[in-house]
Coordinates of C-alpha atoms in Angstrom, one line a residue:
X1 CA 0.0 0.0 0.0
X2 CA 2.6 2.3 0.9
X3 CA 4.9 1.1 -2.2
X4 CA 1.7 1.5 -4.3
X5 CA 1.3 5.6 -3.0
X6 CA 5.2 6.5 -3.0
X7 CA 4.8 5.2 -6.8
X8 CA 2.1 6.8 -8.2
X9 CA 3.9 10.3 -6.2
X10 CA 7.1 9.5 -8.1
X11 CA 5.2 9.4 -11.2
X12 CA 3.3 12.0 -10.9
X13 CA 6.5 14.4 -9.8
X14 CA 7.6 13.0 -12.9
X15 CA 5.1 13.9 -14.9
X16 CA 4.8 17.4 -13.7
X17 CA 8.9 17.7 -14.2
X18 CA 8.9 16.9 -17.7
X19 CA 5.5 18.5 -18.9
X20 CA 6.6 21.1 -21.6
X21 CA 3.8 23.3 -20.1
X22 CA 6.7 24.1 -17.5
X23 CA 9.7 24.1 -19.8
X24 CA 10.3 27.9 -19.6
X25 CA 12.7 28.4 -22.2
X26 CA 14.0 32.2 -22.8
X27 CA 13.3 33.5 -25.7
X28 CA 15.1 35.6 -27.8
X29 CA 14.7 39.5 -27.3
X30 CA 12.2 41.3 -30.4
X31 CA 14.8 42.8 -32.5
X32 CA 14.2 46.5 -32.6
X33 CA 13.6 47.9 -36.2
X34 CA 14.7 51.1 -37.3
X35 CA 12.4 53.8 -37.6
X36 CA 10.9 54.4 -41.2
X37 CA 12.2 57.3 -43.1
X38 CA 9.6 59.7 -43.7
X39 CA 9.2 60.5 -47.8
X40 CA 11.1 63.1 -49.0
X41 CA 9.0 65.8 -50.2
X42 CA 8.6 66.6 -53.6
X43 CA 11.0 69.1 -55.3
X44 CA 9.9 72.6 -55.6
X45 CA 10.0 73.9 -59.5
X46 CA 12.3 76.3 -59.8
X47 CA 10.9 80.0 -60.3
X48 CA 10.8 80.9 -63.9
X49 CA 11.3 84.6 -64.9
X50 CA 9.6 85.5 -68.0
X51 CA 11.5 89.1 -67.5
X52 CA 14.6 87.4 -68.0
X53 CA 13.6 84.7 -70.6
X54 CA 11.9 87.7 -72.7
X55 CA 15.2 89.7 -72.5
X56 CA 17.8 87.4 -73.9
X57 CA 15.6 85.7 -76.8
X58 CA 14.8 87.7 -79.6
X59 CA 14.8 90.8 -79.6
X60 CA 11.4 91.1 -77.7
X61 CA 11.9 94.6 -76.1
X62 CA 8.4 96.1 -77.5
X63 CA 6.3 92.7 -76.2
X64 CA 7.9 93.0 -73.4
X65 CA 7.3 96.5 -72.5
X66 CA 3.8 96.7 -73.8
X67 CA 3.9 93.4 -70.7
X68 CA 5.2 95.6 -68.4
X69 CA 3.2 98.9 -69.5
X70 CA -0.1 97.2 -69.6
X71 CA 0.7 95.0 -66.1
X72 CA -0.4 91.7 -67.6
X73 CA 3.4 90.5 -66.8
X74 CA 1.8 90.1 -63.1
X75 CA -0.7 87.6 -65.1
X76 CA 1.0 86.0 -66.5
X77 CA 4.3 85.7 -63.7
X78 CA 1.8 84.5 -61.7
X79 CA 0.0 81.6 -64.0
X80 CA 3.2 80.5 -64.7
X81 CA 4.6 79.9 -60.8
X82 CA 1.8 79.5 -58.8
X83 CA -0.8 77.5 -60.5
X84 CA -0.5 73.5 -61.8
X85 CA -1.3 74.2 -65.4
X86 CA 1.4 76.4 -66.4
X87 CA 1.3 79.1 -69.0
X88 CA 1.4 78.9 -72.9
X89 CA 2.6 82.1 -74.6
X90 CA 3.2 83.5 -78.2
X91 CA 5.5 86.5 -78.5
X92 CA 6.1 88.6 -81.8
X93 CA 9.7 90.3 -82.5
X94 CA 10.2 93.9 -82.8
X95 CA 10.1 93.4 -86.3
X96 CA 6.5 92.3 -86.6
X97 CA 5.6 95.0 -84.3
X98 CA 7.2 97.1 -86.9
X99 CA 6.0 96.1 -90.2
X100 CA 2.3 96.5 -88.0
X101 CA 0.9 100.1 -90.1
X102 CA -2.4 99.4 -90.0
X103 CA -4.3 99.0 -87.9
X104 CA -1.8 100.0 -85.3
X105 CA -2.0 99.7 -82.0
X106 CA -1.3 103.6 -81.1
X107 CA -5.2 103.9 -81.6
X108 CA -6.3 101.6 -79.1
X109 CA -7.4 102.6 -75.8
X110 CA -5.5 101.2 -72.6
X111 CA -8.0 98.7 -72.2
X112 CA -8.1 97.4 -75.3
X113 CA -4.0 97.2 -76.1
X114 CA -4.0 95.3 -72.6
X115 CA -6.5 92.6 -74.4
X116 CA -4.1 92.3 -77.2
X117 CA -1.6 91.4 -75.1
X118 CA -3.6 88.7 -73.0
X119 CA -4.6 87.6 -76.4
X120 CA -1.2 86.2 -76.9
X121 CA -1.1 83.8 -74.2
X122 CA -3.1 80.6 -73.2
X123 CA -4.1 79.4 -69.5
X124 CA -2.1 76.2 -69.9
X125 CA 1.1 74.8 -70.8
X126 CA 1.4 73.0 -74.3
X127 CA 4.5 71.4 -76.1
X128 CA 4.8 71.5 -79.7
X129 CA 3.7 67.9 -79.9
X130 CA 0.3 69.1 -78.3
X131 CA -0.8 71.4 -80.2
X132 CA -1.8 68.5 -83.0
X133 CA -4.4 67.4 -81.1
X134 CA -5.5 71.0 -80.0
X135 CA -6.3 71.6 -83.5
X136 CA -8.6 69.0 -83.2
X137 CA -10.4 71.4 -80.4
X138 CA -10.1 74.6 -81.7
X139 CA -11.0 77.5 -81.0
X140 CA -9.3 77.3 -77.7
X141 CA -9.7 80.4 -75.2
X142 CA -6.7 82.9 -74.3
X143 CA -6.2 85.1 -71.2
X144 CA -8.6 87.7 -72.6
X145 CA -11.5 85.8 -73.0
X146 CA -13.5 82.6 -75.6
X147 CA -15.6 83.9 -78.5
X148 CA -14.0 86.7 -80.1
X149 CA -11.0 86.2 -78.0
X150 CA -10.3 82.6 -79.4
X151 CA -7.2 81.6 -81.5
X152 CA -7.7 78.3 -83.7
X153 CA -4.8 75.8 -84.6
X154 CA -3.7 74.0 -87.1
X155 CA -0.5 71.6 -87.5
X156 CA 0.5 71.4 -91.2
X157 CA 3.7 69.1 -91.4
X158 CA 4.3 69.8 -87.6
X159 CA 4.5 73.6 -88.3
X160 CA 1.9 75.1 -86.0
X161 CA -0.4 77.7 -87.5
X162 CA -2.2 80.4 -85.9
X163 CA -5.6 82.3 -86.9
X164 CA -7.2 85.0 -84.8
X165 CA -10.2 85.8 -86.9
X166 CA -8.5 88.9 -88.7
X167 CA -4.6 88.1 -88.5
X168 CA -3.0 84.3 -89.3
X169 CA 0.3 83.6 -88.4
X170 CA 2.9 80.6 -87.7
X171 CA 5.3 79.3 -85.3
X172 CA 8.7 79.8 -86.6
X173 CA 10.5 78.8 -83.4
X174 CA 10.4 77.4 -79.7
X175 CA 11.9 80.3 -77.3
X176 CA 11.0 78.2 -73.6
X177 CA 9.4 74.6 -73.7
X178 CA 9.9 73.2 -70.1
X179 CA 6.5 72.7 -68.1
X180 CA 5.3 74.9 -66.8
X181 CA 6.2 77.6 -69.3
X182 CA 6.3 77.4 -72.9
X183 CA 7.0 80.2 -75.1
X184 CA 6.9 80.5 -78.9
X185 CA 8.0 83.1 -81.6
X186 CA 5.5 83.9 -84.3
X187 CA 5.7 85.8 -87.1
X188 CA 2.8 88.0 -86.6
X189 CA 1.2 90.2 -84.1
X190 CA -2.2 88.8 -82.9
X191 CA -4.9 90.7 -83.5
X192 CA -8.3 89.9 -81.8
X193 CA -11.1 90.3 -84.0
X194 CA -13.2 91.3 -81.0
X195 CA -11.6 94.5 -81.2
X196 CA -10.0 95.0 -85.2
X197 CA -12.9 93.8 -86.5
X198 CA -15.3 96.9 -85.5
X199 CA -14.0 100.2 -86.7
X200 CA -11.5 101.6 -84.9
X201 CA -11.3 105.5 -84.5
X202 CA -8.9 107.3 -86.2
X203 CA -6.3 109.1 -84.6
X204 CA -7.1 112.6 -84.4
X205 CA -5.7 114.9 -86.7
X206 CA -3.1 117.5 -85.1
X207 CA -4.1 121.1 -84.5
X208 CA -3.0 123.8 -87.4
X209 CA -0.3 126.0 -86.7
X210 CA -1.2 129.3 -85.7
X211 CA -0.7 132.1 -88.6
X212 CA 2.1 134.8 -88.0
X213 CA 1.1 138.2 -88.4
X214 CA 2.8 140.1 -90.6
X215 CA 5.2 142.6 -89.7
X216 CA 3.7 145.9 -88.2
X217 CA 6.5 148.8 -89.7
X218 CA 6.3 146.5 -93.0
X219 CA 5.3 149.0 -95.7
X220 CA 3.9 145.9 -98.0
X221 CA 2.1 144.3 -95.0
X222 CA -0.4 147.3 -95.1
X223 CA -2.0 147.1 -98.5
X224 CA -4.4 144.5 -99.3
X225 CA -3.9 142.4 -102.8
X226 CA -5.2 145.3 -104.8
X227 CA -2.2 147.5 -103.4
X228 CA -5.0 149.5 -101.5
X229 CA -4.5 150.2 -97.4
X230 CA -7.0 147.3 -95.1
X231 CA -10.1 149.6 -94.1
X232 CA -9.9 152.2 -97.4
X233 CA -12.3 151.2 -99.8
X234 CA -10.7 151.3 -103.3
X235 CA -12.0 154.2 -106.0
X236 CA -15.3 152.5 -107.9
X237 CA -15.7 153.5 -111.8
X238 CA -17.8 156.4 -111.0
X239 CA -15.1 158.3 -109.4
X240 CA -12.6 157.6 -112.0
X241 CA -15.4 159.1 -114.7
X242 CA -15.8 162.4 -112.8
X243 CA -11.7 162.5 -113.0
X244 CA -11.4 162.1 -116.5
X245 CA -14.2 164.5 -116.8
X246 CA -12.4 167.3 -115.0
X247 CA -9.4 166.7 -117.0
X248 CA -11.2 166.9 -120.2
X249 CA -12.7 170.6 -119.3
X250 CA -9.2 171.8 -118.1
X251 CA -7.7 171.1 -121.2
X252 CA -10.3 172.4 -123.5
X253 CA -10.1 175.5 -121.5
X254 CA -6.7 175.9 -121.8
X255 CA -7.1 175.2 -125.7
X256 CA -9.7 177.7 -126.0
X257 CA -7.4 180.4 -124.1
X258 CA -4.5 179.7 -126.3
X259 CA -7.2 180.3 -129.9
X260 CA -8.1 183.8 -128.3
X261 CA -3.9 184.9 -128.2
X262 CA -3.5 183.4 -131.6

């Protein structure tokens, strides 16, 4: 009886010894991970200068002060820095500016030349491989306005064309093509036909030069073109009659004076 309990004790010491339940094993320490690197934000675009980029292409010097004159270099400095679609712009040379006799812009209000000059620029930037497809859409709006203010394109052999309704033009070469600017020479000025199309007033004719009087101790200046004095009425017929008249009596008198002595 007593061999039969110390037995089952043993075994069941035994049992509890070598049940994995009380195996405590250390475990290896969690290694520790590195923190994750936060992304790097995205690069900032550098600030594009259309002042500068107008000023060493070329020359541009009468776009770019009509820009500057009219303030639309504010609109369009801004489009092009601090928006996500960027800025699309066509810019005559002095030359076209030039050859421009009529119309010309000197007879435009202040209003109206600053609407030329948004005319030349579109609210988004375009490659030259873009503007195949946006002849598909024309017209396509500019800065001053749809309608009216609309320029249509055309790509003929990859040489983008330009019509504005009342002047047609080309690109003949890229100045700036890096998004979010683009810049393009044309040949031509662009002229809205919002504005050439209705009749434009004249420029006013200059005021006459005033006359110079005539000298005052100038013996000529006092006769009129009959040779008579301003303010004297010149003899009429009937007083050169009663002359001759006079003369007449005189002389037969005298005649008459002389037949009495002979």
């Amino acid at each position: 009886m007593e061999f039969s309990m110390i037995f089952m004790f043993s075994s069941t010491l035994l049992f509890l010894v070598s049940s994995p339940t009380n195996v405590h094993a250390a475990s290896p320490p969690a290694p520790i991970l590195p923190p994750t690197p936060a992304p790097a934000p995205a690069p900032i675009p550098p600030y594009v200068n259309l002042t500068d980029l107008l000023s060493v292409a070329g020359p541009f010097h009468t776009f770019l002060n009509y820009l500057e004159s009219t303030k639309v270099i504010d609109t369009f400095q801004n489009q092009a820095n601090n928006t996500e679609e960027g800025i699309t712009i066509f810019v005559p040379k002095d030359s076209a500016f030039s050859s421009l006799k009529k119309p010309s812009l000197s007879n435009l209000t202040q209003d109206q030349l600053k609407q030329v000059i948004l005319f030349h620029a579109l609210p988004h930037y375009y490659s030259l491989a873009d503007f195949k497809n946006l002849s598909q859409s024309s017209p396509v709006s500019t800065f001053a306005g749809s309608g009216e203010f609309s320029l249509n394109f055309t790509d003929v052999s990859g040489t983008v064309h330009l019509d504005s309704g009342w002047s047609k033009t080309k690109v003949s070469s890229s100045v700036h093509s890096t998004d979010p600017v683009a810049i393009y020479q044309v040949d031509k000025v662009l002229l809205p036909e919002a504005i050439f199309g209705a009749d434009i007033p004249p420029t006013p004719a200059p005021a006459p030069a005033p006359e110079i009087s005539p000298a005052a101790d100038s013996p000529k200046s006092e006769l009129t073109g009959g040779g008579h004095a301003p303010g004297i009425a010149p003899p009429n017929s009937a007083y050169r009659i009663i002359n001759s008249g006079i003369w007449i009596q005189l002389i037969l008198a005298v005649s008459g004076v002389l037949v009495l002595f002979l």
